[in-house]
């Protein structure tokens, strides 16, 4: 059974929330520079049905967390963000390959929520 997405409501700007995401999803210097198991950021692929979606996100990105060179061990964190004027709504979900349990991705999501909560004490979230 798939884990439900993490939903966040914050007063931080889209830029602030995206910057925290970029920082938190990065892996250690050792993994990035020595083992080649760094994080890459990709634009999510679309679907022909995206054009009829009533509430398309204003920003979307996928952080692909390295698997030490083994494609089957990689997992990813999908981020979708909507600007609602006075607040932002963020949805995070985990995508994983066959050999990955998504443990690293789930830890990264938890850390992201914790970092946002430090910057925005009014932050609300569910799904963790």
N, CA and C of each residue as an Amber inpcrd file, in Angstrom:
protein
   384
   0.8350000  -1.1770000   0.0000000   0.0000000   0.0000000   0.0000000
   0.8820000   1.2430000   0.0000000   0.5590000   2.2030000  -0.8250000
   1.3330000   3.4380000  -0.9310000   1.0810000   4.3240000   0.2860000
   2.1410000   4.9740000   0.7040000   2.0450000   5.8980000   1.8240000
   1.3850000   7.1860000   1.3380000   0.4780000   7.7660000   2.1320000
  -0.1690000   9.0160000   1.7020000   0.8640000  10.1450000   1.6300000
   0.6210000  11.1340000   0.7850000   1.5710000  12.2460000   0.6860000
   1.5760000  13.0870000   1.9620000   2.6690000  13.7860000   2.1570000
   2.7830000  14.7460000   3.2500000   2.2620000  16.0700000   2.7270000
   1.3450000  16.6750000   3.4510000   0.7670000  17.9490000   3.0560000
   1.1650000  19.0120000   4.0740000   1.6360000  20.1520000   3.5660000
   2.1600000  21.2270000   4.4040000   1.4780000  22.5360000   4.0210000
   1.1560000  23.3320000   5.0240000   0.6830000  24.6970000   4.8060000
   1.6500000  25.6100000   5.5390000   2.2210000  26.5860000   4.8070000
   3.2120000  27.4850000   5.3910000   3.0050000  28.9120000   4.9060000
   3.4980000  29.8400000   5.6850000   3.4560000  31.2470000   5.3070000
   4.7710000  31.6780000   4.6400000   5.7370000  30.7780000   4.5710000
   6.9820000  31.1010000   3.8820000   6.6990000  31.3310000   2.4050000
   7.5500000  32.1040000   1.7530000   7.3800000  32.3400000   0.3230000
   7.7310000  31.0760000  -0.4600000   7.3390000  31.0460000  -1.7150000
   7.6820000  29.9050000  -2.5630000   9.1940000  29.7750000  -2.6860000
   9.8870000  30.8920000  -2.8110000  11.3440000  30.8620000  -2.9290000
  11.9830000  30.3060000  -1.6700000  11.5100000  30.7530000  -0.5050000
  12.0650000  30.2480000   0.7590000  11.8290000  28.7510000   0.8980000
  10.6230000  28.2900000   0.6220000  10.3040000  26.8650000   0.7390000
  11.1150000  26.0340000  -0.2470000  11.3010000  26.5340000  -1.4590000
  12.0810000  25.8160000  -2.4680000  13.5580000  25.7780000  -2.0870000
  14.0850000  26.8730000  -1.5340000  15.4890000  26.9010000  -1.1160000
  15.7610000  25.9010000   0.0090000  14.8380000  25.8170000   0.9680000
  14.9890000  24.8420000   2.0540000  14.9550000  23.4230000   1.4760000
  14.0530000  23.1640000   0.5290000  13.9580000  21.8500000  -0.1120000
  15.2940000  21.4990000  -0.7720000  15.8460000  22.4280000  -1.5380000
  17.1100000  22.1810000  -2.2470000  18.2190000  21.8470000  -1.2580000
  18.2900000  22.5940000  -0.1550000  19.3350000  22.3700000   0.8390000
  19.1610000  21.0310000   1.5550000  17.9540000  20.7420000   1.9950000
  17.6940000  19.5260000   2.7800000  17.8560000  18.2530000   1.9430000
  17.5120000  18.3060000   0.6770000  17.5740000  17.1040000  -0.1660000
  18.9850000  16.7540000  -0.6010000  19.9240000  17.6790000  -0.4310000
  21.3100000  17.3880000  -0.7950000  21.8480000  16.3030000   0.1290000
  22.7320000  15.4810000  -0.3990000  23.3740000  14.4480000   0.4100000
  24.7210000  14.9750000   0.8910000  25.4350000  14.1780000   1.6180000
  26.7090000  14.6230000   2.1890000  27.7400000  14.9140000   1.0990000
  28.7120000  15.7370000   1.4510000  29.7970000  16.0560000   0.5270000
  30.4850000  14.7830000   0.0610000  30.7210000  13.8560000   0.9710000
  31.3940000  12.5910000   0.6520000  30.6250000  11.8340000  -0.4340000
  29.3210000  11.6930000  -0.2330000  28.5270000  10.9530000  -1.2110000
  28.4580000  11.6630000  -2.5580000  28.3930000  12.9790000  -2.5350000
  28.3110000  13.7180000  -3.7970000  29.6020000  13.6860000  -4.5730000
  30.7240000  13.8910000  -3.8920000  31.9930000  14.0900000  -4.5840000
  32.8820000  12.8560000  -4.6680000  32.7220000  11.9240000  -3.7850000
  33.5840000  10.7510000  -3.7890000  32.8630000   9.5310000  -4.3830000
  31.6720000   9.2390000  -3.9040000  30.9760000   8.0260000  -4.3740000
  30.0810000   8.2810000  -5.5800000  29.8210000   9.5360000  -5.8970000
  28.9690000   9.8370000  -7.0480000  27.4940000   9.6000000  -6.7930000
  27.1040000   9.5130000  -5.5240000  25.7090000   9.2340000  -5.1740000
  25.0070000  10.5050000  -4.7480000  25.1630000  11.5540000  -5.5030000
  24.5810000  12.8440000  -5.1620000  23.1100000  12.9390000  -5.4990000
  22.5380000  14.0630000  -5.1300000  21.1460000  14.3590000  -5.4210000
  21.0780000  15.1620000  -6.7120000  20.1460000  14.7910000  -7.5720000
  19.8850000  15.5860000  -8.7630000  18.4470000  16.0820000  -8.6860000
  18.2120000  17.2260000  -9.2910000  16.8770000  17.8170000  -9.2820000
  16.3530000  17.8240000 -10.7130000  15.1420000  17.3120000 -10.8710000
  14.5560000  17.1820000 -12.2000000  13.1660000  17.7850000 -12.2310000
  12.7940000  18.2170000 -13.4150000  11.4340000  18.6940000 -13.6220000
  10.5600000  17.4660000 -13.8680000   9.4330000  17.3500000 -13.1850000
   8.5860000  16.1780000 -13.3890000   8.0230000  16.1370000 -14.8090000
   7.9340000  14.9280000 -15.3300000   7.3250000  14.7520000 -16.6370000
   5.8360000  14.9770000 -16.5500000   5.2610000  15.4100000 -17.6170000
   3.8280000  15.6940000 -17.6140000   3.0150000  14.5850000 -18.2450000
   1.7590000  14.8090000 -18.2670000   0.7980000  13.8930000 -18.8400000
  -0.1300000  14.7100000 -19.7300000  -0.7160000  14.0760000 -20.6970000
  -1.6730000  14.7890000 -21.5360000  -2.8560000  15.2760000 -20.7060000
  -3.1170000  14.6440000 -19.5860000  -4.2360000  15.0280000 -18.7350000
  -3.9300000  16.2490000 -17.8710000  -2.6410000  16.6440000 -17.7770000
  -2.2760000  17.8160000 -16.9900000  -2.9800000  19.0770000 -17.4800000
  -3.2510000  19.1500000 -18.7600000  -3.8510000  20.3660000 -19.3180000
  -5.2890000  20.5630000 -18.8620000  -5.9450000  19.5070000 -18.3690000
  -7.3240000  19.6500000 -17.9000000  -7.4160000  19.7090000 -16.3790000
  -6.2680000  19.6310000 -15.7110000  -6.2720000  19.6860000 -14.2490000
  -6.7980000  21.0450000 -13.7910000  -7.6820000  21.0360000 -12.8350000
  -8.2880000  22.2620000 -12.3320000  -7.3360000  23.0670000 -11.4490000
  -6.4280000  22.3920000 -10.7570000  -5.5760000  23.0600000  -9.7760000
  -4.1300000  22.6010000  -9.9620000  -3.5130000  23.0580000 -11.0340000
  -2.1300000  22.6800000 -11.3200000  -1.1860000  23.3820000 -10.3540000
  -0.1180000  22.7080000  -9.9230000   0.8290000  23.3570000  -9.0100000
   1.5430000  24.5150000  -9.6990000   1.9350000  25.4920000  -8.8820000
   2.7090000  26.6200000  -9.3950000   4.1860000  26.2800000  -9.5300000
   4.6240000  25.2570000  -8.7830000   6.0240000  24.8170000  -8.8310000
   6.0580000  23.3220000  -8.5630000   6.8960000  22.5980000  -9.2950000
   7.0540000  21.1640000  -9.0820000   8.4970000  20.7690000  -9.3640000
   9.0300000  19.8630000  -8.5520000  10.3970000  19.3820000  -8.7340000
  10.4980000  17.9790000  -8.1370000  11.4450000  17.2020000  -8.6680000
  11.7500000  15.8840000  -8.1190000  13.2060000  15.8890000  -7.7030000
  13.4750000  15.5300000  -6.4480000  14.8400000  15.3590000  -5.9600000
  15.1470000  13.8660000  -6.0250000  16.0540000  13.4810000  -6.9120000
  16.4460000  12.0770000  -7.0500000  17.6470000  11.8570000  -6.1490000
  17.4520000  11.0370000  -5.1290000  18.4870000  10.7780000  -4.1310000
  19.3450000   9.6170000  -4.6020000  20.6500000   9.8540000  -4.7040000
  21.5840000   8.8800000  -5.2660000  21.5630000   7.5320000  -4.5890000
  21.8860000   6.5290000  -5.3680000  21.9300000   5.1540000  -4.8780000
  23.3020000   4.5380000  -5.0260000  24.3400000   5.3480000  -4.8070000
  25.7320000   4.9080000  -4.9210000  26.0150000   4.2980000  -6.2920000
  25.4690000   4.9140000  -7.3140000  25.7260000   4.4750000  -8.6750000
  24.7990000   3.3850000  -9.1670000  24.0080000   2.7890000  -8.2910000
  23.0920000   1.7150000  -8.6930000  21.7100000   2.3100000  -8.9070000
  21.2610000   2.3270000 -10.1410000  19.9660000   2.9200000 -10.4860000
  18.8290000   2.3160000  -9.6660000  18.9220000   1.0260000  -9.3840000
  17.8410000   0.3280000  -8.6900000  17.6990000   0.7710000  -7.2350000
  18.7390000   1.4010000  -6.6680000  18.7060000   1.8260000  -5.2690000
  18.2620000   3.2670000  -5.0820000  18.0160000   3.9800000  -6.1570000
  17.6430000   5.3890000  -6.0400000  16.2000000   5.5470000  -5.5890000
  15.9710000   6.6040000  -4.8240000  14.6100000   6.9790000  -4.4600000
  14.4690000   8.4680000  -4.7630000  13.2590000   8.9660000  -4.7040000
  13.0260000  10.3570000  -5.0660000  11.9750000  10.9700000  -4.1630000
  12.0770000  12.2740000  -3.9920000  11.0650000  13.0490000  -3.2780000
  10.4330000  13.9880000  -4.2990000   9.1340000  13.8600000  -4.4810000
   8.3740000  14.7130000  -5.3920000   7.7890000  15.8550000  -4.5790000
   7.9790000  17.0840000  -5.0610000   7.4460000  18.2600000  -4.3840000
   6.5410000  19.0260000  -5.3500000   5.3320000  19.3240000  -4.8800000
   4.3840000  20.1430000  -5.6400000   3.9550000  21.2810000  -4.7200000
   3.9810000  22.5160000  -5.2520000   3.6770000  23.6730000  -4.4120000
   2.6920000  24.6050000  -5.1220000   1.7200000  25.0780000  -4.3420000
   0.7160000  26.0240000  -4.8160000   0.8350000  27.3010000  -4.0080000
   0.7890000  28.4440000  -4.6910000   0.7840000  29.7440000  -4.0240000
  -0.6690000  30.1570000  -3.8380000  -1.1280000  30.2370000  -2.6060000
  -2.5140000  30.5780000  -2.2880000  -2.6460000  32.0040000  -1.7570000
  -1.7390000  32.8720000  -2.1520000  -1.7930000  34.2570000  -1.6960000
  -1.1210000  34.4220000  -0.3480000  -1.8680000  34.2840000   0.7390000
  -1.3280000  34.4520000   2.0850000  -0.5620000  33.2520000   2.6070000
  -0.6320000  32.1300000   1.9160000   0.0980000  30.9430000   2.3450000
   0.4280000  30.0650000   1.1380000   1.3090000  29.1110000   1.3530000
   1.6710000  28.1420000   0.3350000   1.2360000  26.7570000   0.8020000
   0.7590000  25.9530000  -0.1310000   0.4380000  24.5510000   0.1290000
   1.4660000  23.7010000  -0.6010000   2.0450000  22.7650000   0.1270000
   3.0890000  21.9060000  -0.4130000   2.6670000  20.4570000  -0.2270000
   2.8790000  19.6500000  -1.2490000   2.6230000  18.2240000  -1.1580000
   3.9120000  17.4920000  -1.5170000   4.3240000  16.5710000  -0.6530000
   5.5290000  15.7770000  -0.8670000   5.1610000  14.3020000  -0.9190000
   5.7770000  13.5770000  -1.8340000   5.5680000  12.1320000  -1.8820000
   6.8810000  11.4530000  -2.2540000   6.9610000  10.1650000  -1.9740000
   8.1660000   9.3850000  -2.2180000   7.9560000   8.5030000  -3.4370000
   8.9300000   8.5480000  -4.3090000   8.9970000   7.6080000  -5.4240000
  10.2500000   6.7830000  -5.2340000  10.1800000   5.5040000  -5.5220000
  11.3680000   4.6730000  -5.2860000  11.4840000   3.5970000  -6.3420000
  12.7050000   3.1680000  -6.5430000  12.9650000   2.0670000  -7.4590000
  12.8760000   0.7530000  -6.7100000  12.9530000  -0.3120000  -7.4440000
  12.7530000  -1.6580000  -6.9000000  13.6400000  -1.9780000  -5.6980000
  14.9200000  -1.6200000  -5.7490000  15.8510000  -1.9690000  -4.6700000
  15.8940000  -0.9640000  -3.5430000  15.0370000   0.0080000  -3.5610000
  15.0270000   1.0450000  -2.5380000  13.7410000   0.9430000  -1.7260000
  13.8650000   1.0990000  -0.4270000  12.6860000   1.0820000   0.4380000
  12.1550000   2.4890000   0.6940000  12.8420000   3.4910000   0.1810000
  12.4190000   4.8660000   0.3840000  12.7620000   5.4130000   1.7530000
  13.6410000   4.7260000   2.4920000  13.9850000   5.1690000   3.8480000
  14.6760000   6.5210000   3.8410000  15.6370000   6.6940000   2.9330000
  16.3550000   7.9660000   2.8440000  15.3880000   9.0870000   2.4680000
  14.4990000   8.8190000   1.5290000  13.5330000   9.8270000   1.0890000
  12.6070000  10.2250000   2.2350000  12.1400000   9.2580000   2.9990000
  11.2570000   9.5710000   4.1280000  11.9850000  10.3770000   5.2000000
  13.2600000  10.0680000   5.4430000  14.0540000  10.8550000   6.4070000
  14.2240000  12.2890000   5.9080000  14.4620000  12.4330000   4.6120000
  14.6370000  13.7680000   4.0370000  13.3410000  14.5810000   4.1550000
  12.2040000  13.9450000   3.9530000  10.9260000  14.6440000   4.0940000
  10.7440000  15.1080000   5.5340000  11.0370000  14.2390000   6.4810000
  10.9120000  14.5980000   7.9020000  11.8090000  15.7920000   8.2310000
  13.0340000  15.7580000   7.7210000  13.9760000  16.8590000   7.9640000
  13.4690000  18.1430000   7.3140000  12.8750000  18.0450000   6.1220000
  12.3380000  19.2160000   5.4410000  11.2310000  19.8650000   6.2710000
  10.3190000  19.0500000   6.7790000   9.2270000  19.5750000   7.6020000
   9.7930000  20.2300000   8.8630000  10.7780000  19.5970000   9.4830000
  11.3870000  20.1670000  10.6920000  12.0540000  21.5160000  10.4020000
  12.7750000  21.6020000   9.2840000  13.4490000  22.8580000   8.9140000
  12.4260000  23.9610000   8.6400000  11.3630000  23.6330000   7.9210000
  10.3180000  24.6270000   7.6470000   9.6620000  25.0970000   8.9430000
   9.4160000  24.1650000   9.8620000   8.7680000  24.5070000  11.1340000
   9.6300000  25.4600000  11.9640000  10.9540000  25.3390000  11.8650000
  11.8340000  26.2720000  12.5710000  11.6850000  27.6860000  12.0140000
  11.4940000  27.7840000  10.6980000  11.3690000  29.0890000  10.0460000
   9.9560000  29.6490000  10.1380000   8.9720000  28.7630000  10.2600000
   7.5640000  29.1710000  10.2940000   6.8370000  28.4150000  11.4090000
   6.7910000  28.9840000  12.6230000   6.1430000  28.3170000  13.7470000
   4.6620000  28.0380000  13.5220000   4.0260000  28.7390000  12.5730000
   2.5910000  28.5280000  12.2850000   2.3790000  27.4030000  11.2760000
   3.4410000  26.7600000  10.8310000   3.3480000  25.6880000   9.8330000
   2.4150000  24.5760000  10.3090000   1.6280000  24.0570000   9.3890000
   0.7610000  22.9070000   9.6690000   1.1250000  21.8190000   8.6740000
   1.0720000  20.5510000   9.1360000   1.3760000  19.4500000   8.2250000
   0.6050000  18.2010000   8.6280000   0.4800000  17.3120000   7.6740000
  -0.1470000  16.0090000   7.9240000   0.5060000  14.9820000   7.0380000
   0.3530000  13.7310000   7.3970000   0.8860000  12.6430000   6.5910000
   2.1900000  12.0670000   7.0510000   2.7370000  12.6210000   8.1290000
   3.9990000  12.0650000   8.6560000   3.6710000  11.1750000   9.8330000
